[in-house]
Short mmCIF file of C-alpha atoms in Angstrom, two decimals:
data_model
loop_
_atom_site.label_atom_id
_atom_site.label_comp_id
_atom_site.label_asym_id
_atom_site.label_seq_id
_atom_site.Cartn_x
_atom_site.Cartn_y
_atom_site.Cartn_z
CA MET A 129 -66.41 30.49 -41.37
CA ALA A 130 -62.74 29.61 -41.47
CA ALA A 131 -61.85 33.19 -40.46
CA LEU A 132 -64.34 33.02 -37.59
CA ALA A 133 -62.93 29.67 -36.38
CA ALA A 134 -59.41 31.05 -36.54
CA GLY A 135 -60.53 34.08 -34.52
CA VAL A 136 -62.20 31.93 -31.86
CA SER A 137 -59.02 29.78 -31.66
CA LYS A 138 -56.97 32.95 -31.21
CA GLN A 139 -59.30 34.15 -28.44
CA ARG A 140 -58.90 30.82 -26.63
CA ALA A 141 -55.10 31.04 -26.84
CA ALA A 142 -55.20 34.63 -25.52
CA ALA A 143 -57.38 33.53 -22.61
CA GLU A 144 -54.67 31.00 -21.75
CA GLY A 145 -52.03 33.76 -21.63
CA LEU A 146 -50.52 33.53 -25.12
CA GLY A 147 -49.59 36.98 -26.39
CA SER A 148 -48.78 38.37 -22.95
CA ASN A 149 -45.32 39.82 -22.32
CA GLN A 150 -44.54 36.72 -20.22
CA ASN A 151 -45.69 34.35 -22.99
CA ALA A 152 -45.10 36.17 -26.27
CA VAL A 153 -46.19 34.83 -29.63
CA LYS A 154 -43.22 33.37 -31.54
CA TYR A 155 -42.86 35.48 -34.68
CA LEU A 156 -42.77 33.22 -37.77
CA GLY A 157 -42.82 30.27 -35.38
CA GLN A 158 -39.18 30.79 -34.30
CA ASP A 159 -38.47 29.91 -30.67
CA PHE A 160 -35.34 31.56 -29.25
CA GLU A 161 -34.45 28.92 -26.64
CA THR A 162 -34.89 26.00 -29.03
CA LEU A 163 -32.83 27.62 -31.79
CA ARG A 164 -30.07 28.73 -29.42
CA LYS A 165 -29.80 25.24 -27.94
CA GLN A 166 -29.54 23.72 -31.43
CA CYS A 167 -26.73 26.13 -32.34
CA LEU A 168 -24.83 25.52 -29.10
CA ASN A 169 -25.10 21.74 -29.56
CA SER A 170 -23.92 21.89 -33.17
CA GLY A 171 -21.25 24.56 -32.58
CA VAL A 172 -22.55 26.58 -35.57
CA LEU A 173 -23.55 30.24 -35.22
CA PHE A 174 -27.18 31.00 -36.07
CA LYS A 175 -28.08 32.23 -39.57
CA ASP A 176 -31.67 33.44 -39.76
CA PRO A 177 -33.44 31.89 -42.79
CA GLU A 178 -36.44 34.21 -42.28
CA PHE A 179 -34.42 37.45 -42.50
CA PRO A 180 -31.20 36.54 -44.33
CA ALA A 181 -28.20 38.87 -44.51
CA CYS A 182 -28.85 39.87 -48.11
CA PRO A 183 -30.11 42.89 -50.13
CA SER A 184 -33.81 42.13 -49.55
CA ALA A 185 -33.36 42.77 -45.82
CA LEU A 186 -32.04 46.26 -46.56
CA GLY A 187 -34.89 47.50 -48.67
CA TYR A 188 -36.77 47.73 -51.94
CA LYS A 189 -36.29 51.21 -53.41
CA ASP A 190 -33.72 53.67 -51.99
CA LEU A 191 -32.03 50.71 -50.29
CA GLY A 192 -32.95 48.22 -53.02
CA PRO A 193 -30.46 45.74 -54.52
CA SER A 194 -29.45 48.04 -57.41
CA SER A 195 -29.29 51.23 -55.36
CA PRO A 196 -25.89 53.01 -55.17
CA GLN A 197 -26.46 53.35 -51.40
CA THR A 198 -26.19 49.60 -50.92
CA GLN A 199 -22.96 49.12 -52.83
CA GLY A 200 -20.02 47.95 -50.71
CA ILE A 201 -22.20 46.81 -47.78
CA LEU A 202 -20.89 43.78 -45.88
CA TRP A 203 -22.80 41.90 -43.20
CA LYS A 204 -20.64 41.27 -40.13
CA ARG A 205 -21.10 39.91 -36.65
CA PRO A 206 -20.00 42.04 -33.67
CA THR A 207 -17.30 39.45 -33.00
CA GLU A 208 -15.80 40.43 -36.39
CA LEU A 209 -16.01 44.16 -35.66
CA CYS A 210 -14.26 44.37 -32.27
CA PRO A 211 -12.23 42.05 -30.03
CA ASN A 212 -14.59 42.06 -27.03
CA PRO A 213 -18.19 42.90 -28.01
CA GLN A 214 -20.72 43.54 -25.25
CA PHE A 215 -24.51 43.41 -25.35
CA ILE A 216 -25.00 46.28 -22.83
CA VAL A 217 -22.19 48.29 -21.19
CA ASP A 218 -22.99 49.92 -17.80
CA GLY A 219 -26.73 49.89 -18.42
CA ALA A 220 -28.70 51.16 -21.42
CA THR A 221 -28.40 54.95 -21.80
CA ARG A 222 -29.15 57.70 -24.31
CA THR A 223 -25.55 57.56 -25.67
CA ASP A 224 -26.28 54.06 -26.91
CA ILE A 225 -28.54 55.49 -29.61
CA CYS A 226 -26.68 57.20 -32.47
CA GLN A 227 -28.35 57.54 -35.85
CA GLY A 228 -26.81 56.02 -38.95
CA ASP A 229 -27.71 56.23 -42.65
CA LEU A 230 -31.41 55.58 -42.14
CA GLY A 231 -34.26 58.07 -41.66
CA ASP A 232 -35.66 56.45 -38.52
CA CYS A 233 -35.01 59.18 -35.94
CA TRP A 234 -38.61 58.67 -34.76
CA LEU A 235 -37.64 55.14 -33.71
CA LEU A 236 -34.43 56.33 -32.04
CA ALA A 237 -36.33 58.87 -29.92
CA ALA A 238 -38.67 56.10 -28.76
CA ILE A 239 -35.72 53.84 -27.89
CA ALA A 240 -34.09 56.72 -25.99
CA SER A 241 -37.27 57.13 -23.92
CA LEU A 242 -37.20 53.41 -23.14
CA THR A 243 -33.79 53.83 -21.48
CA LEU A 244 -35.46 56.09 -18.87
CA SER A 245 -37.40 53.12 -17.48
CA GLU A 246 -35.53 49.87 -16.81
CA LYS A 247 -38.81 48.07 -16.20
CA LEU A 248 -40.15 48.98 -19.65
CA LEU A 249 -36.78 48.51 -21.38
CA TYR A 250 -36.33 44.93 -20.22
CA ARG A 251 -39.80 43.99 -21.46
CA VAL A 252 -38.49 44.77 -24.96
CA VAL A 253 -34.83 43.81 -24.48
CA PRO A 254 -34.65 40.53 -22.49
CA ARG A 255 -31.71 40.37 -20.11
CA ASP A 256 -30.63 36.80 -20.90
CA GLN A 257 -28.32 37.80 -23.78
CA SER A 258 -24.57 38.02 -24.07
CA PHE A 259 -21.60 37.67 -26.40
CA GLN A 260 -19.86 35.60 -23.73
CA LYS A 261 -22.22 33.19 -21.94
CA ASN A 262 -24.12 30.82 -24.27
CA TYR A 263 -23.25 32.93 -27.31
CA ALA A 264 -24.61 31.33 -30.50
CA GLY A 265 -25.02 34.30 -32.84
CA ILE A 266 -28.75 34.57 -31.96
CA PHE A 267 -30.64 37.29 -30.09
CA HIS A 268 -34.32 38.05 -29.38
CA PHE A 269 -36.53 41.06 -28.63
CA GLN A 270 -40.19 41.57 -27.86
CA PHE A 271 -42.58 44.06 -29.45
CA TRP A 272 -46.27 44.82 -28.99
CA GLN A 273 -48.24 44.26 -32.19
CA TYR A 274 -52.01 44.85 -32.37
CA GLY A 275 -52.98 43.54 -28.97
CA GLU A 276 -50.31 40.94 -28.34
CA TRP A 277 -46.60 40.71 -27.57
CA VAL A 278 -44.44 39.07 -30.24
CA GLU A 279 -40.96 37.59 -29.79
CA VAL A 280 -38.67 38.31 -32.76
CA VAL A 281 -35.51 36.24 -33.23
CA ILE A 282 -32.54 37.52 -35.32
CA ASP A 283 -28.96 36.54 -36.04
CA ASP A 284 -26.31 39.13 -35.22
CA ARG A 285 -25.05 39.79 -38.74
CA LEU A 286 -25.29 43.57 -39.15
CA PRO A 287 -24.87 45.75 -42.28
CA THR A 288 -21.51 47.56 -42.31
CA LYS A 289 -19.51 49.76 -44.65
CA ASN A 290 -15.77 50.36 -44.29
CA GLY A 291 -15.78 48.34 -41.08
CA GLN A 292 -18.44 50.53 -39.38
CA LEU A 293 -22.09 49.84 -38.59
CA LEU A 294 -24.24 51.43 -41.29
CA PHE A 295 -27.33 52.14 -39.23
CA LEU A 296 -28.11 52.60 -35.51
CA HIS A 297 -25.07 52.23 -33.26
CA SER A 298 -23.79 53.01 -29.81
CA GLU A 299 -21.32 55.78 -28.97
CA GLU A 300 -19.46 53.00 -27.14
CA GLY A 301 -18.02 51.05 -30.08
CA SER A 302 -18.13 47.67 -28.38
CA GLU A 303 -21.85 47.82 -27.40
CA PHE A 304 -24.51 46.30 -29.70
CA TRP A 305 -27.93 46.03 -28.02
CA SER A 306 -29.37 49.04 -29.85
CA ALA A 307 -28.16 47.94 -33.32
CA LEU A 308 -29.62 44.46 -32.75
CA LEU A 309 -32.91 45.95 -31.51
CA GLU A 310 -33.17 48.00 -34.72
CA LYS A 311 -32.54 44.87 -36.81
CA ALA A 312 -35.28 42.95 -34.99
CA TYR A 313 -37.73 45.81 -35.59
CA ALA A 314 -36.68 45.94 -39.26
CA LYS A 315 -37.40 42.20 -39.55
CA LEU A 316 -40.85 42.68 -38.01
CA ASN A 317 -41.59 45.40 -40.58
CA GLY A 318 -40.08 43.65 -43.60
CA SER A 319 -36.80 45.56 -44.13
CA TYR A 320 -34.63 48.37 -42.81
CA GLU A 321 -36.04 50.75 -45.45
CA ALA A 322 -39.57 50.15 -44.15
CA LEU A 323 -38.50 52.01 -40.98
CA ALA A 324 -37.83 55.30 -42.83
CA GLY A 325 -40.23 58.02 -41.68
CA GLY A 326 -42.68 57.75 -38.81
CA SER A 327 -43.92 59.13 -35.50
CA THR A 328 -42.22 58.59 -32.14
CA VAL A 329 -45.50 57.42 -30.65
CA GLU A 330 -45.54 54.50 -33.08
CA GLY A 331 -42.36 53.31 -31.37
CA PHE A 332 -43.74 54.16 -27.93
CA GLU A 333 -46.75 51.97 -28.59
CA ASP A 334 -44.81 49.02 -30.05
CA PHE A 335 -42.48 49.11 -27.02
CA THR A 336 -45.22 49.40 -24.39
CA GLY A 337 -48.63 48.43 -25.80
CA GLY A 338 -49.84 51.88 -24.75
CA ILE A 339 -52.20 54.28 -26.50
CA SER A 340 -51.15 57.81 -27.45
CA GLU A 341 -52.68 61.28 -27.37
CA PHE A 342 -51.43 64.49 -29.01
CA TYR A 343 -52.00 68.03 -27.73
CA ASP A 344 -51.27 71.23 -29.59
CA LEU A 345 -49.95 73.53 -26.83
CA ARG A 346 -50.91 76.60 -28.84
CA LYS A 347 -54.53 75.52 -28.34
CA PRO A 348 -54.45 73.53 -25.09
CA PRO A 349 -57.63 72.24 -23.49
CA GLY A 350 -58.50 74.01 -20.23
CA ASN A 351 -58.06 70.80 -18.24
CA LEU A 352 -54.60 69.91 -19.61
CA TYR A 353 -52.83 70.19 -16.22
CA HIS A 354 -55.43 67.80 -14.80
CA ILE A 355 -54.84 65.38 -17.71
CA ILE A 356 -51.03 65.49 -17.21
CA ARG A 357 -51.33 64.93 -13.47
CA LYS A 358 -53.59 61.89 -13.92
CA ALA A 359 -51.36 60.53 -16.70
CA LEU A 360 -48.27 60.70 -14.49
CA ARG A 361 -50.13 58.98 -11.65
CA ALA A 362 -51.06 56.18 -14.10
CA GLY A 363 -47.40 55.65 -15.14
CA SER A 364 -47.83 57.08 -18.65
CA LEU A 365 -44.88 58.22 -20.81
CA LEU A 366 -45.06 61.94 -21.62
CA GLY A 367 -42.95 63.81 -24.15
CA CYS A 368 -42.95 67.40 -25.42
CA SER A 369 -41.11 69.39 -28.04
CA ILE A 370 -40.72 72.81 -29.66
CA ASP A 371 -41.62 72.89 -33.35
CA VAL A 372 -39.08 74.12 -35.90
CA SER A 373 -39.89 76.00 -39.11
CA SER A 374 -36.81 74.78 -40.99
CA THR A 375 -34.09 72.13 -40.73
CA ALA A 376 -31.65 74.93 -39.83
CA GLU A 377 -33.62 75.48 -36.60
CA ALA A 378 -33.36 71.85 -35.49
CA GLU A 379 -31.36 71.54 -32.25
CA ALA A 380 -31.04 75.34 -32.02
CA VAL A 381 -30.85 76.54 -28.39
CA THR A 382 -33.11 79.39 -27.30
CA TRP A 383 -31.82 82.22 -25.11
CA GLN A 384 -33.46 80.49 -22.11
CA LYS A 385 -31.63 77.23 -22.89
CA LEU A 386 -34.36 75.13 -24.46
CA VAL A 387 -33.49 73.02 -27.51
CA LYS A 388 -35.83 73.27 -30.50
CA GLY A 389 -37.03 70.18 -32.33
CA HIS A 390 -35.85 68.12 -29.40
CA ALA A 391 -37.76 65.48 -27.37
CA TYR A 392 -38.12 66.30 -23.68
CA SER A 393 -39.74 63.98 -21.14
CA VAL A 394 -42.33 65.23 -18.63
CA THR A 395 -41.49 63.67 -15.27
CA GLY A 396 -43.64 65.49 -12.69
CA VAL A 397 -46.09 68.23 -11.76
CA GLU A 398 -46.56 70.11 -8.50
CA GLU A 399 -48.89 72.80 -7.22
CA LEU A 400 -47.51 74.99 -4.40
CA ASP A 401 -48.16 78.27 -2.61
CA PHE A 402 -46.20 81.18 -4.06
CA ARG A 403 -46.64 84.60 -2.48
CA GLY A 404 -50.11 83.73 -1.30
CA ARG A 405 -51.41 82.26 -4.55
CA PRO A 406 -51.30 78.80 -6.08
CA GLU A 407 -48.57 78.16 -8.67
CA LYS A 408 -48.61 75.15 -11.01
CA LEU A 409 -45.15 73.74 -11.85
CA ILE A 410 -44.06 71.07 -14.27
CA ARG A 411 -40.79 69.07 -14.28
CA LEU A 412 -39.05 68.20 -17.56
CA ARG A 413 -36.03 66.10 -18.46
CA ASN A 414 -33.62 66.64 -21.33
CA PRO A 415 -32.50 63.08 -22.12
CA TRP A 416 -29.75 64.16 -24.53
CA GLY A 417 -27.61 66.42 -22.37
CA GLU A 418 -27.21 68.83 -19.52
CA VAL A 419 -28.68 71.94 -21.19
CA GLU A 420 -31.40 73.17 -18.83
CA TRP A 421 -34.08 75.88 -18.77
CA SER A 422 -32.74 79.12 -17.31
CA GLY A 423 -36.02 81.03 -16.82
CA ALA A 424 -38.44 81.23 -13.88
CA TRP A 425 -38.29 78.29 -11.44
CA SER A 426 -35.00 77.02 -12.96
CA ASP A 427 -32.39 75.69 -10.51
CA ALA A 428 -30.99 79.06 -9.44
CA ALA A 429 -34.10 81.20 -10.05
CA PRO A 430 -35.19 83.73 -7.36
CA GLU A 431 -38.74 82.28 -7.18
CA TRP A 432 -37.48 79.49 -4.91
CA ASN A 433 -36.70 82.10 -2.20
CA TYR A 434 -40.42 82.67 -1.65
CA ILE A 435 -41.55 79.13 -0.82
CA ASP A 436 -41.14 76.93 2.22
CA PRO A 437 -37.44 75.78 2.34
CA ARG A 438 -38.53 72.23 3.21
CA LYS A 439 -40.72 72.12 0.12
CA LYS A 440 -37.84 73.43 -2.02
CA GLU A 441 -35.53 70.76 -0.63
CA GLU A 442 -38.13 68.08 -1.33
CA LEU A 443 -38.56 69.19 -4.96
CA ASP A 444 -34.79 69.49 -5.44
CA LYS A 445 -34.35 65.89 -4.34
CA ARG A 446 -36.87 64.72 -6.91
CA ALA A 447 -35.05 66.35 -9.84
CA GLU A 448 -32.01 64.55 -11.27
CA ASP A 449 -29.31 65.93 -13.56
CA GLY A 450 -30.84 67.17 -16.78
CA GLU A 451 -34.19 67.73 -15.05
CA PHE A 452 -35.64 71.11 -14.25
CA TRP A 453 -38.84 72.78 -13.05
CA MET A 454 -40.69 75.55 -14.86
CA SER A 455 -44.09 77.20 -14.41
CA PHE A 456 -46.95 75.53 -16.27
CA SER A 457 -47.78 78.85 -17.94
CA ASP A 458 -44.20 79.11 -19.29
CA PHE A 459 -44.40 75.52 -20.44
CA LEU A 460 -47.46 76.35 -22.56
CA LYS A 461 -45.71 79.41 -24.00
CA GLN A 462 -42.40 77.73 -24.77
CA PHE A 463 -43.41 74.28 -26.03
CA SER A 464 -45.47 73.43 -29.13
CA ARG A 465 -46.75 69.91 -28.64
CA LEU A 466 -47.29 67.28 -25.96
CA GLU A 467 -47.53 63.53 -26.53
CA ILE A 468 -48.87 61.15 -23.89
CA CYS A 469 -48.48 57.38 -24.21
CA ASN A 470 -50.97 55.87 -21.76
CA LEU A 471 -49.73 52.44 -20.72
CA SER A 472 -51.90 49.37 -21.05
CA PRO A 473 -52.85 47.57 -17.81
CA ASP A 474 -50.28 44.82 -18.32
CA SER A 475 -47.45 47.37 -18.55
CA LEU A 476 -48.05 48.50 -14.98
CA SER A 477 -46.94 46.78 -11.79
CA SER A 478 -49.56 44.97 -9.75
CA GLU A 479 -49.55 47.60 -7.02
CA GLU A 480 -50.58 50.38 -9.42
CA VAL A 481 -53.95 51.77 -8.37
CA HIS A 482 -54.76 54.01 -11.33
CA LYS A 483 -54.75 51.49 -14.15
CA TRP A 484 -56.80 51.91 -17.31
CA ASN A 485 -59.32 49.25 -18.25
CA LEU A 486 -59.04 47.94 -21.79
CA VAL A 487 -61.35 46.47 -24.45
CA LEU A 488 -59.92 45.34 -27.81
CA PHE A 489 -61.61 44.78 -31.15
CA ASN A 490 -60.18 43.43 -34.43
CA GLY A 491 -61.89 44.07 -37.76
CA ARG A 492 -61.56 44.50 -41.48
CA TRP A 493 -62.79 46.89 -44.14
CA THR A 494 -63.61 44.88 -47.26
CA ARG A 495 -64.44 46.40 -50.63
CA GLY A 496 -68.10 45.76 -51.50
CA SER A 497 -68.91 44.57 -47.99
CA THR A 498 -67.69 46.54 -44.96
CA ALA A 499 -65.67 49.39 -46.50
CA GLY A 500 -68.39 52.04 -46.27
CA GLY A 501 -66.22 55.16 -46.05
CA CYS A 502 -67.00 58.24 -43.92
CA GLN A 503 -70.47 59.53 -43.01
CA LYS A 504 -70.64 61.67 -46.17
CA ASN A 505 -71.18 58.40 -48.00
CA SER A 506 -74.70 57.97 -46.67
CA ALA A 507 -75.54 55.00 -48.93
CA THR A 508 -72.64 52.87 -47.64
CA TYR A 509 -71.57 54.34 -44.28
CA TRP A 510 -73.86 52.01 -42.32
CA THR A 511 -72.07 48.94 -43.73
CA ASN A 512 -68.88 49.75 -41.77
CA PRO A 513 -68.02 47.45 -38.83
CA GLN A 514 -69.89 48.45 -35.64
CA PHE A 515 -68.97 47.87 -31.98
CA LYS A 516 -71.11 48.56 -28.94
CA ILE A 517 -69.70 49.57 -25.55
CA HIS A 518 -71.53 50.14 -22.28
CA LEU A 519 -70.22 52.80 -19.86
CA ASP A 520 -71.85 52.31 -16.44
CA ASP A 521 -69.51 53.83 -13.86
CA VAL A 522 -68.41 57.46 -13.81
CA ASP A 523 -64.85 58.59 -13.06
CA GLU A 524 -63.94 58.80 -9.37
CA ASP A 525 -61.87 61.94 -9.89
CA GLN A 526 -64.14 64.40 -11.72
CA GLU A 527 -62.44 67.41 -13.27
CA GLU A 528 -62.48 70.78 -11.58
CA GLY A 529 -65.29 73.12 -12.64
CA THR A 530 -67.52 70.37 -14.09
CA ASN A 531 -70.92 69.55 -12.65
CA GLU A 532 -71.82 66.62 -14.88
CA SER A 533 -70.48 63.19 -13.95
CA CYS A 534 -68.81 61.57 -16.96
CA CYS A 535 -66.79 58.58 -18.07
CA THR A 536 -63.35 59.23 -19.58
CA VAL A 537 -62.55 57.07 -22.58
CA LEU A 538 -59.48 56.90 -24.84
CA LEU A 539 -60.09 55.45 -28.29
CA GLY A 540 -57.37 54.33 -30.67
CA LEU A 541 -58.09 53.17 -34.20
CA MET A 542 -55.00 51.54 -35.73
CA GLN A 543 -54.55 50.20 -39.25
CA LYS A 544 -52.53 47.00 -39.36
CA ASN A 545 -49.39 45.98 -41.24
CA ARG A 546 -49.26 49.04 -43.54
CA ARG A 547 -45.52 49.59 -42.96
CA ARG A 548 -44.82 46.09 -44.26
CA GLN A 549 -46.95 46.85 -47.31
CA LYS A 550 -44.89 49.89 -48.32
CA ARG A 551 -42.80 47.45 -50.39
CA ILE A 552 -45.79 46.87 -52.71
CA GLY A 553 -46.77 50.52 -52.87
CA GLN A 554 -49.60 50.49 -50.32
CA GLY A 555 -49.41 53.53 -48.06
CA MET A 556 -51.48 54.47 -45.04
CA LEU A 557 -55.25 54.84 -45.46
CA SER A 558 -57.02 57.98 -44.12
CA ILE A 559 -58.96 56.64 -41.12
CA GLY A 560 -61.25 57.94 -38.36
CA TYR A 561 -64.10 56.92 -36.05
CA ALA A 562 -67.39 58.21 -34.71
CA ILE A 563 -69.29 57.40 -31.49
CA TYR A 564 -73.08 57.42 -31.34
CA GLN A 565 -75.26 57.18 -28.23
CA VAL A 566 -77.70 54.28 -28.35
CA GLN A 567 -81.07 54.64 -26.63
CA LEU A 568 -82.14 52.03 -24.08
CA SER A 569 -84.85 50.78 -26.45
CA GLN A 570 -82.16 50.08 -29.07
CA SER A 571 -79.54 48.63 -26.75
CA HIS A 572 -80.70 45.03 -26.60
CA THR A 573 -80.60 44.28 -30.29
CA ASP A 574 -77.77 42.24 -31.79
CA ALA A 575 -78.57 43.45 -35.29
CA HIS A 576 -76.28 45.60 -37.38
CA PHE A 577 -77.61 49.18 -37.27
CA GLY A 578 -78.93 50.10 -40.69
CA GLN A 579 -78.96 53.21 -42.84
CA ASP A 580 -82.00 54.68 -41.05
CA PHE A 581 -80.16 54.84 -37.71
CA PHE A 582 -77.47 57.14 -39.12
CA GLN A 583 -79.73 59.32 -41.29
CA GLY A 584 -79.37 62.86 -39.99
CA ARG A 585 -77.82 61.65 -36.73
CA GLN A 586 -74.79 63.50 -35.33
CA PRO A 587 -72.17 61.54 -33.38
CA SER A 588 -71.67 62.20 -29.67
CA ALA A 589 -67.90 62.31 -30.37
CA HIS A 590 -65.53 61.59 -33.23
CA SER A 591 -61.87 61.65 -34.17
CA SER A 592 -60.63 65.16 -34.88
CA THR A 593 -60.13 64.44 -38.59
CA TYR A 594 -59.43 61.59 -40.96
CA MET A 595 -55.65 61.12 -41.14
CA ASN A 596 -53.27 58.83 -42.97
CA LEU A 597 -51.49 57.83 -39.76
CA ARG A 598 -51.06 54.32 -38.41
CA GLU A 599 -53.29 55.27 -35.48
CA VAL A 600 -55.92 57.95 -34.93
CA SER A 601 -56.68 58.39 -31.25
CA GLY A 602 -58.36 60.77 -28.85
CA ARG A 603 -59.85 61.34 -25.40
CA VAL A 604 -63.57 61.81 -24.90
CA ARG A 605 -65.75 62.37 -21.85
CA LEU A 606 -69.21 60.81 -22.19
CA PRO A 607 -72.22 60.56 -19.86
CA PRO A 608 -72.94 57.00 -18.68
CA GLY A 609 -74.82 54.99 -21.28
CA GLN A 610 -74.50 52.73 -24.29
CA TYR A 611 -72.57 53.76 -27.37
CA LEU A 612 -71.91 52.52 -30.89
CA VAL A 613 -68.37 52.97 -32.24
CA VAL A 614 -68.01 53.05 -36.03
CA PRO A 615 -64.44 52.94 -37.44
CA SER A 616 -64.11 53.83 -41.13
CA THR A 617 -61.80 54.93 -43.89
CA PHE A 618 -62.42 58.36 -45.44
CA GLU A 619 -63.11 56.95 -48.90
CA PRO A 620 -65.37 53.91 -49.40
CA PHE A 621 -64.23 50.65 -51.01
CA LYS A 622 -60.75 50.66 -49.38
CA ASP A 623 -59.51 47.28 -48.14
CA GLY A 624 -57.64 47.12 -44.83
CA ASP A 625 -57.34 45.41 -41.46
CA PHE A 626 -57.75 47.45 -38.31
CA PHE A 627 -57.53 47.23 -34.55
CA LEU A 628 -59.69 49.30 -32.19
CA ARG A 629 -58.80 49.89 -28.55
CA VAL A 630 -61.05 51.40 -25.88
CA PHE A 631 -59.28 52.50 -22.71
CA SER A 632 -61.64 53.56 -19.90
CA GLU A 633 -61.07 54.77 -16.34
CA LYS A 634 -63.80 52.41 -15.16
CA LYS A 635 -64.51 49.01 -16.70
CA ALA A 636 -66.39 49.25 -19.98
CA LYS A 637 -68.53 46.35 -21.14
CA ALA A 638 -68.44 45.23 -24.75
CA LEU A 639 -72.09 44.30 -25.16
CA CYS A 640 -72.27 43.26 -28.80
CA VAL A 641 -69.92 41.99 -31.46
CA TYR A 642 -70.88 42.14 -35.10
CA PHE A 643 -69.38 39.42 -37.26
CA VAL A 644 -69.67 41.54 -40.35
CA GLY A 645 -66.65 41.13 -42.60
CA GLY A 646 -64.82 39.25 -39.86
CA CYS A 647 -65.08 41.72 -36.97
CA LEU A 648 -64.09 40.06 -33.75
CA LEU A 649 -63.92 41.00 -30.09
CA ASN A 650 -60.69 40.14 -28.28
#
């Protein structure tokens, strides 16, 4: 009952705006404005008692207290490293993100993408920070965590060796916003070492509150162009890359000037008339330099001579330095994977007309109670947490070549706090979900669906496979109706907290909530 009361209290606070980007939850109860004022009044620079400048902040194994890698490390403030430190110099750019002695390139790629959108960047990196005005050795950043925005406060003591920053740093030696951002994210996750290894979309999501999709471009869905076009209209972040087979291939440049193992941003699509037939184009951006595609539809390619000059001029104006057009067919041949981070409704400006609708669920798998494992475990599968959604309204923009009206839904099942638990040897669980259609005669019950319901029943949709990732997500198109979503671990009897998000083009109703093992609707 205590857990239920706490959940209801949290719901009430959320309804009053707590956890929004404008009213973030204070991580560990630390309020930036209050602490900064105290330091300014006392004339003493802030020292963070919750993330002290000591070996435990660095790590627990490879960066543990007795590790050779941590010998000779000194914690220094930017004011001790250069005569005139700056928070941001001439705006935040890709050159502000240089990797140090930490395997968190996934995080760096996500930060680099943030610099492409000032609006998104300044949701994470508040503007009211400086080493000159009201400087008190304290800084703050905001991250999305499991359905709410969290404000993280840090002091500006950074790990150094031989007078140089040890981890993330800016090419401009007097600029420190990126190093401080990395420290705040390390605090949120328990240590710097906890950031080693990960997926760029994890950073995307914690910086935007969005939900991600992955597409293998060697096996693209037939409607991928349609998906990309709608994602761009909805303000989503899109990235693509070319896989490498060895570390020697990383950053290798192909003969048509594409960089392998390198994150490109997708910034536009266009369909135009080319020699009497339609031609689909896609616009990409190389955020790390000026190397641009030199094949068909590149800046000086002959294909441009065969389209309306006014159209060419219009498309030229839309492409900035480092951006280029290529045919969609070449894109599918040249690139290996596409990642889409669909932004949550609160990430988009009020005038956006193509927002997603969002339903959130929190839950827990508990050994002996709600940790039923996958459907192969027929005796226990039914005990997993269950959530019911009702899809009434079909998409306005139905896909080409489809006769059946459907509802597009993105589901994301995310396990909570596993990165923090790496310190105690708990890795990611293998997780997945299944969606079952519920008949009208079954839709009005509030009871937990029992073993008989699942016996021999195939799901209408499910995650592609069980994976030990922080989040397993996917896009499904379902006929209107009522559905039961069952999130589970692959093996039964595995304890863990989870967070389930349902993004829908039209508003989805959450009809039932099952308080089994503490499942709760947000």
